[in-house]
Structures are given as C-alpha cells and as structure tokens.
mmCIF file of C-alpha atoms in Angstrom:
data_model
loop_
_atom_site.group_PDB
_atom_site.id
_atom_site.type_symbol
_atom_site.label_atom_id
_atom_site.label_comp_id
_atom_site.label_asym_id
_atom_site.label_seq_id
_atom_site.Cartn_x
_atom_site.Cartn_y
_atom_site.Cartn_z
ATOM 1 C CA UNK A 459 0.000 0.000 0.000
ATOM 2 C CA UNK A 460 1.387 3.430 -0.724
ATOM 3 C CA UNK A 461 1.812 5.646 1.721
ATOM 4 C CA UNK A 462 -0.502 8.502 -0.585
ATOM 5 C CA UNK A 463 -3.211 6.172 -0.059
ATOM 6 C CA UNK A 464 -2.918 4.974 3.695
ATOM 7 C CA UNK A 465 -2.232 8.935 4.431
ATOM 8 C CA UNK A 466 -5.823 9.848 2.190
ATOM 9 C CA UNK A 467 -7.683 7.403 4.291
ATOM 10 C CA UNK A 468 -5.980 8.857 7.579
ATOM 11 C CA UNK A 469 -7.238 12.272 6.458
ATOM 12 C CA UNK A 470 -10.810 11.070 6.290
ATOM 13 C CA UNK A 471 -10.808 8.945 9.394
ATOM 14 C CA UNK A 472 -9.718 12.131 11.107
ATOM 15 C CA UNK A 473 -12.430 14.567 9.189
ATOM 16 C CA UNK A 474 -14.806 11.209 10.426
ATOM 17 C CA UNK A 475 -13.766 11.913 14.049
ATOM 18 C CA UNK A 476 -15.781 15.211 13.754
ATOM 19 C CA UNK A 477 -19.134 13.318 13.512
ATOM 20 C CA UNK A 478 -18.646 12.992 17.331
ATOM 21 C CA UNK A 479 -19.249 16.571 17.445
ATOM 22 C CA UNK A 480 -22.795 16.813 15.479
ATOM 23 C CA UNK A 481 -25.282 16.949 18.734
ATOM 24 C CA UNK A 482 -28.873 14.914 17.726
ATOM 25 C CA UNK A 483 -32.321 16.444 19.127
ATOM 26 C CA UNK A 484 -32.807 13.229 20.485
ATOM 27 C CA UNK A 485 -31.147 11.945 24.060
ATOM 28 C CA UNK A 486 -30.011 9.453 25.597
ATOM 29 C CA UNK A 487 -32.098 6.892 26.844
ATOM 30 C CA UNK A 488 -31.832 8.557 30.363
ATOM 31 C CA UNK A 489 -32.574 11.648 29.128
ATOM 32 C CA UNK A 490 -29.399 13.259 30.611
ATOM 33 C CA UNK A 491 -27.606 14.725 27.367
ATOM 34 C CA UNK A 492 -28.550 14.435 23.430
ATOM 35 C CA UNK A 493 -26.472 12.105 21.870
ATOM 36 C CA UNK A 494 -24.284 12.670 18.745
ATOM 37 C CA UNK A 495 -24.124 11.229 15.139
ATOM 38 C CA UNK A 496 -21.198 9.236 15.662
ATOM 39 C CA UNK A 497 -23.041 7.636 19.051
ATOM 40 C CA UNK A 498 -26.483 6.966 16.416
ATOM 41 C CA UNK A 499 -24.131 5.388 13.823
ATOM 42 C CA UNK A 500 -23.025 3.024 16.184
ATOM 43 C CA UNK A 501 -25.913 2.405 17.791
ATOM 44 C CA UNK A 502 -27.976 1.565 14.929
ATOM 45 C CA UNK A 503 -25.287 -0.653 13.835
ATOM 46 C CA UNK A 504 -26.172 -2.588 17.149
ATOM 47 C CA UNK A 505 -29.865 -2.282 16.738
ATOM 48 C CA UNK A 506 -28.780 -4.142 12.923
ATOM 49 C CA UNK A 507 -26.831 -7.032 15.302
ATOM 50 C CA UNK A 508 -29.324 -7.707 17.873
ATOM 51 C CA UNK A 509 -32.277 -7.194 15.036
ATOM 52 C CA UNK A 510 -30.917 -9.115 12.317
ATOM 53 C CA UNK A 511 -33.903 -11.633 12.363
ATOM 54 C CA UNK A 512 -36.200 -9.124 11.679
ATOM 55 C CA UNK A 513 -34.799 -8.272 7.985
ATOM 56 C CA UNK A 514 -36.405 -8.833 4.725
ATOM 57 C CA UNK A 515 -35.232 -11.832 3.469
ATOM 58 C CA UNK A 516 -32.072 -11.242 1.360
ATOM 59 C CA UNK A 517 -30.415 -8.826 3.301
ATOM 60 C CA UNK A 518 -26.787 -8.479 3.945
ATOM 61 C CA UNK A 519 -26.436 -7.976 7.638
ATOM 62 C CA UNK A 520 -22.836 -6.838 7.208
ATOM 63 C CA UNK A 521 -23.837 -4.511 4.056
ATOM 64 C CA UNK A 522 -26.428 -2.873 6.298
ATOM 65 C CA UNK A 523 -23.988 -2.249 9.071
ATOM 66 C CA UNK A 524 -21.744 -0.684 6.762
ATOM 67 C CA UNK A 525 -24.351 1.399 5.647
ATOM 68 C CA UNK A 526 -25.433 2.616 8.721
ATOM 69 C CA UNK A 527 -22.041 3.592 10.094
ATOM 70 C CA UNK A 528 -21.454 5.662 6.954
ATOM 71 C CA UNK A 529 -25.310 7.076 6.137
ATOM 72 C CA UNK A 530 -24.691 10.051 8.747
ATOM 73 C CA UNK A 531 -21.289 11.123 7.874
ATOM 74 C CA UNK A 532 -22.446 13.944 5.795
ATOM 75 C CA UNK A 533 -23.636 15.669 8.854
ATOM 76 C CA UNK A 534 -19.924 16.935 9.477
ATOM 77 C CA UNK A 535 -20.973 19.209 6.727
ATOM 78 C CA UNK A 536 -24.871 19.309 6.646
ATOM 79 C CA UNK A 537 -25.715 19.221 10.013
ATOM 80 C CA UNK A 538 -28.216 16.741 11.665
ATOM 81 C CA UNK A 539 -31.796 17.950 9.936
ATOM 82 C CA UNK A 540 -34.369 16.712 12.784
ATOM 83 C CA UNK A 541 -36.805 14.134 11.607
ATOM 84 C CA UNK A 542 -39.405 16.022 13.376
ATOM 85 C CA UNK A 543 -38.489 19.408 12.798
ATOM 86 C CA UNK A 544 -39.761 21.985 10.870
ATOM 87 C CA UNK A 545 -37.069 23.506 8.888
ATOM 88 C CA UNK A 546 -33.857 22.055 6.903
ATOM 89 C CA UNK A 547 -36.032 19.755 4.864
ATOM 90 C CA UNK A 548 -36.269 21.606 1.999
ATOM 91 C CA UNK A 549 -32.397 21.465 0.554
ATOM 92 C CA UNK A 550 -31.456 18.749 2.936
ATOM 93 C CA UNK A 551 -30.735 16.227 0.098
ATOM 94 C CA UNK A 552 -28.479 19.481 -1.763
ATOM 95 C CA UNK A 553 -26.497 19.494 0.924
ATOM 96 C CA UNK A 554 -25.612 16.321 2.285
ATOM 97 C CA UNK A 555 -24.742 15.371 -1.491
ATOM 98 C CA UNK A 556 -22.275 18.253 -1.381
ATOM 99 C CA UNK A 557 -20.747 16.920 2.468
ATOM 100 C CA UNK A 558 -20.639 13.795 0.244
ATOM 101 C CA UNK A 559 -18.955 14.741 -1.873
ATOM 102 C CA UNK A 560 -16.403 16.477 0.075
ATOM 103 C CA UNK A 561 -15.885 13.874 2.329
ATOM 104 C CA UNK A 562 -16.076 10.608 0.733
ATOM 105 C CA UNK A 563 -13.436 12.800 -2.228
ATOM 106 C CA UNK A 564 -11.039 13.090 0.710
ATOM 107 C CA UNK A 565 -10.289 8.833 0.329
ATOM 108 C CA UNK A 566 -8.743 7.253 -2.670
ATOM 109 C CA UNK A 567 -11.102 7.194 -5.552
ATOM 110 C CA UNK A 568 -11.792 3.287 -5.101
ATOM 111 C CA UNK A 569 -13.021 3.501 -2.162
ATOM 112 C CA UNK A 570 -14.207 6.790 -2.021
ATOM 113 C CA UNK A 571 -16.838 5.192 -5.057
ATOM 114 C CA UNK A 572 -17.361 2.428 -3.054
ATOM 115 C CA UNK A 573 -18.039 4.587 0.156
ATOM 116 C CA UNK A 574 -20.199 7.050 -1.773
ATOM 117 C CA UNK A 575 -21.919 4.264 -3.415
ATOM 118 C CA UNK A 576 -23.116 2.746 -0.684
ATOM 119 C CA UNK A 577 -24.374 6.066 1.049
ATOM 120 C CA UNK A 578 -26.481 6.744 -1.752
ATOM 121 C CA UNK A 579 -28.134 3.228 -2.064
ATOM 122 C CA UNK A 580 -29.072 3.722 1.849
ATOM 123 C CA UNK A 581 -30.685 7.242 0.292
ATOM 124 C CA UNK A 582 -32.775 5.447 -2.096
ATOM 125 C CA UNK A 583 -34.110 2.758 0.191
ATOM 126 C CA UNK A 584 -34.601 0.511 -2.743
ATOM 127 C CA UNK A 585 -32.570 -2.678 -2.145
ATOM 128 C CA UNK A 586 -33.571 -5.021 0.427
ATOM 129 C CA UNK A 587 -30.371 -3.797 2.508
ATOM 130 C CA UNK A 588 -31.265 -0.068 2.222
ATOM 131 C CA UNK A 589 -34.671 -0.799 3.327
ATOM 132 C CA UNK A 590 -33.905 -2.441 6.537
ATOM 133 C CA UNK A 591 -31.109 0.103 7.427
ATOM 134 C CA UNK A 592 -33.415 2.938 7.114
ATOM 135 C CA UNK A 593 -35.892 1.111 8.962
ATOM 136 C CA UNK A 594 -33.687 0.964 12.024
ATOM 137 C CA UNK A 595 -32.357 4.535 11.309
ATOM 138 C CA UNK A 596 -36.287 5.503 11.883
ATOM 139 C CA UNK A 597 -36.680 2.623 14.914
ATOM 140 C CA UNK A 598 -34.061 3.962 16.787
ATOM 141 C CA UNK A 599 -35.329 7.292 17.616
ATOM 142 C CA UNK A 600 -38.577 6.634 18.950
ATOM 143 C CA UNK A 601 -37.602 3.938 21.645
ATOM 144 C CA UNK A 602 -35.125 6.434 22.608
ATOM 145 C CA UNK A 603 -37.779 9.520 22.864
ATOM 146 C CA UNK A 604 -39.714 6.873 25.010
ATOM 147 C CA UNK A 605 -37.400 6.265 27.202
ATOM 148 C CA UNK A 606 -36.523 9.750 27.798
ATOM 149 C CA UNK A 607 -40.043 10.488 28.361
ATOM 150 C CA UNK A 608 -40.533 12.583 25.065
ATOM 151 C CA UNK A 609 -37.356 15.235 25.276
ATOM 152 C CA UNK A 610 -36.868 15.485 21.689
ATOM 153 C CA UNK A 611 -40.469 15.461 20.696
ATOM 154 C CA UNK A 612 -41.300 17.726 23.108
ATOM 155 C CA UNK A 613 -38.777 20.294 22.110
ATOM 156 C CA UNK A 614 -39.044 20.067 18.540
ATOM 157 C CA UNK A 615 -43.257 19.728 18.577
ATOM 158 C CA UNK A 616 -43.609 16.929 17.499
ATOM 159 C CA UNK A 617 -46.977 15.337 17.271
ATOM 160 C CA UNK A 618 -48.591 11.841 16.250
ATOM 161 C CA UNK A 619 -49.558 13.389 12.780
ATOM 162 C CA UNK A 620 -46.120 14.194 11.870
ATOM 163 C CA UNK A 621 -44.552 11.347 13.503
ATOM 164 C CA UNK A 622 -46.909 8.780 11.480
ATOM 165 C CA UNK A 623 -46.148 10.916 8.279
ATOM 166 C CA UNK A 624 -42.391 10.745 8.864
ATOM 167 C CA UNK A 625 -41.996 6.983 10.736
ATOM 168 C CA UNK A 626 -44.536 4.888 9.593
ATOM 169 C CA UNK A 627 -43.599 4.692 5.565
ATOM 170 C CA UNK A 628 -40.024 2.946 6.294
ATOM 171 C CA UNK A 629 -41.698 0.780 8.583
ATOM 172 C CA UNK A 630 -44.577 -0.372 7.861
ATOM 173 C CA UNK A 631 -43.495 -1.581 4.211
ATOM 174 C CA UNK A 632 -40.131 -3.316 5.685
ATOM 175 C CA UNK A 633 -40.645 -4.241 8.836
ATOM 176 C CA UNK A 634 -44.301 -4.223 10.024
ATOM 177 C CA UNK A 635 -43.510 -5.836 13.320
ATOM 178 C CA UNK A 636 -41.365 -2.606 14.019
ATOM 179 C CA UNK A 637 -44.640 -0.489 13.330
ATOM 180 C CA UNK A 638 -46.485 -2.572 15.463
ATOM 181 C CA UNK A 639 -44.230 -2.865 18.138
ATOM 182 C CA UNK A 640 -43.928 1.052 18.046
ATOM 183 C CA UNK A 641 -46.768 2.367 16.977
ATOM 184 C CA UNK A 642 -49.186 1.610 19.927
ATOM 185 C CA UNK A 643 -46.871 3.122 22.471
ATOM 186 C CA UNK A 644 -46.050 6.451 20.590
ATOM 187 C CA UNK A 645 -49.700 6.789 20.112
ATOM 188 C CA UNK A 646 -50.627 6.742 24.041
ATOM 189 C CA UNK A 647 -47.385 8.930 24.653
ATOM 190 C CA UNK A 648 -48.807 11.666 22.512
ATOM 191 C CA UNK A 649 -52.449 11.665 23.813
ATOM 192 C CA UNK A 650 -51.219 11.827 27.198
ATOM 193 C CA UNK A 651 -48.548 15.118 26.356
ATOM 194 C CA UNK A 652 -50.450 15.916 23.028
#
C-alpha cells in the first residue's frame, strides 16, 4: 500500500472523528444529554446485530452495518436535519450530497466510489439492505424519545400526525412488526402530552 493512499484514508478517518461533534435532538435513553451522530451510527449498527432476524429476506447484515455507520457522515458538513423538525427539509438532500462529496473525495477514488456508493443506495431505500437500514435509522429514535419520556419530541413539537407521516412509511413496508411494536406506544405517549 502506498503511503498517498494509507495517508488519504488517515485524512478522512480524522475529518470522520468530527461526527462525534454533530449533537442529535434526540437523548439518551436517560434523558441526561442528546447524543451525537457518531453515538447513532453506532448504535444503529447494534440495533442491525441484535435485530438481524427481523430483515427482509435477502439482506446483507454486514452490508447494512456498513451502511449505517457511513449514512450520517455527511452531517460533518450538513448538520443533523431533525426528523421532526420543521425547517432544513427543503435542501437537505443538496447538501448532504455536497458533504458527500467532500468527504467521501477526501479517500482514494476506489473507495471513495465504493463509500459514496453505498451512502447513496441507503438514500434510495430501494434494495432489500437499504430498506432495513433505514428502517432501524427511523426505529431507533422513537424507543429512545420513550425512554426519555418525550425530550426530543417535546422540544421540537412533534406530534402523532407528523410522527406517522415521517416513521410509519419505512416501517410499515419493511418491517411491520417494528410499526407494530412502536406504533401503539407512541400513540398513548402523545395523547397523554399531546
């Protein structure tokens, strides 16, 4: 290997370390902080472990990890856009393709492809693998707002309507036992804070 190459993929697992600074509307489970990207990357590559039964069949389990520790890096750039917010929707896909860009352009062109590649299948949600790694990227979330009693929905007004709009799509289609798992529980937490 050439030290060009091993010093390119240096650079971007440095630039990566900054995803540990990107603070999430949603907390911890115990409420006491909001966690970052780089602790929901991981995460959700756990929920993907521990979950794994519950994938379409023909999924790559190790694909869908992969995916999911690399679908929020463009936040170093873009900034987290809050599922449940009201504002940063509108260009969000502009500019996380530029942080894309930018970041994935910082490794050596094969793997920044590869890298880039696979980010933008988990975009699409159109392979059985992109599917189920969005599904968890949506799953994840709400147990956490549960378990914290509602911070993040509370601060960024949230309500059932928007949650349904926003949740339901990725999982009712890919994993309906997530929905119904989910579903019932989010709907009694917001007509008791609603």
């Amino acid at each position: 290997m050439s030290e060009d190459r091993l010093d390119a993929r240096i650079a971007f697992l440095n630039e990566a370390c900054r995803l540990k600074s990107v603070t999430r509307t949603t907390t911890l489970c115990d409420g006491s902080r909001y966690e970052n990207s780089a602790e929901h990357s991981w995460h959700l590559a756990l929920y993907a472990i521990v979950l794994e039964d519950h994938a379409p069949e023909g999924t790559d389990i190790s694909r869908v990890i992969r995916m999911l520790l690399l679908h929020d890096i463009v936040e170093i750039d873009a900034g987290d856009t809050p599922i449940y917010g009201n504002t940063g929707h509108d260009d969000q896909a502009e500019r996380e393709a530029e942080a894309a860009s930018r970041l994935f352009g910082l490794l050596p062109p094969d793997q920044a492809d590869s890298f880039r590649a696979l980010w933008e299948e988990f975009e699409a949600a159109e392979t059985p693998d992109a599917r189920f790694a969005k599904a968890l990227d949506r799953f994840q979330p709400p147990n956490q707002n549960l378990a914290s009693d509602g911070i993040g929905w509370r601060e960024n007004g949230a309500t059932w309507d928007k949650f349904e709009a926003r949740i339901a799509p990725s999982l009712r289609d890919t994993v309906p036992a997530f929905w119904a798992h989910i579903a019932p529980k989010v709907k009694a937490w917001f007509s008791r804070n609603g």
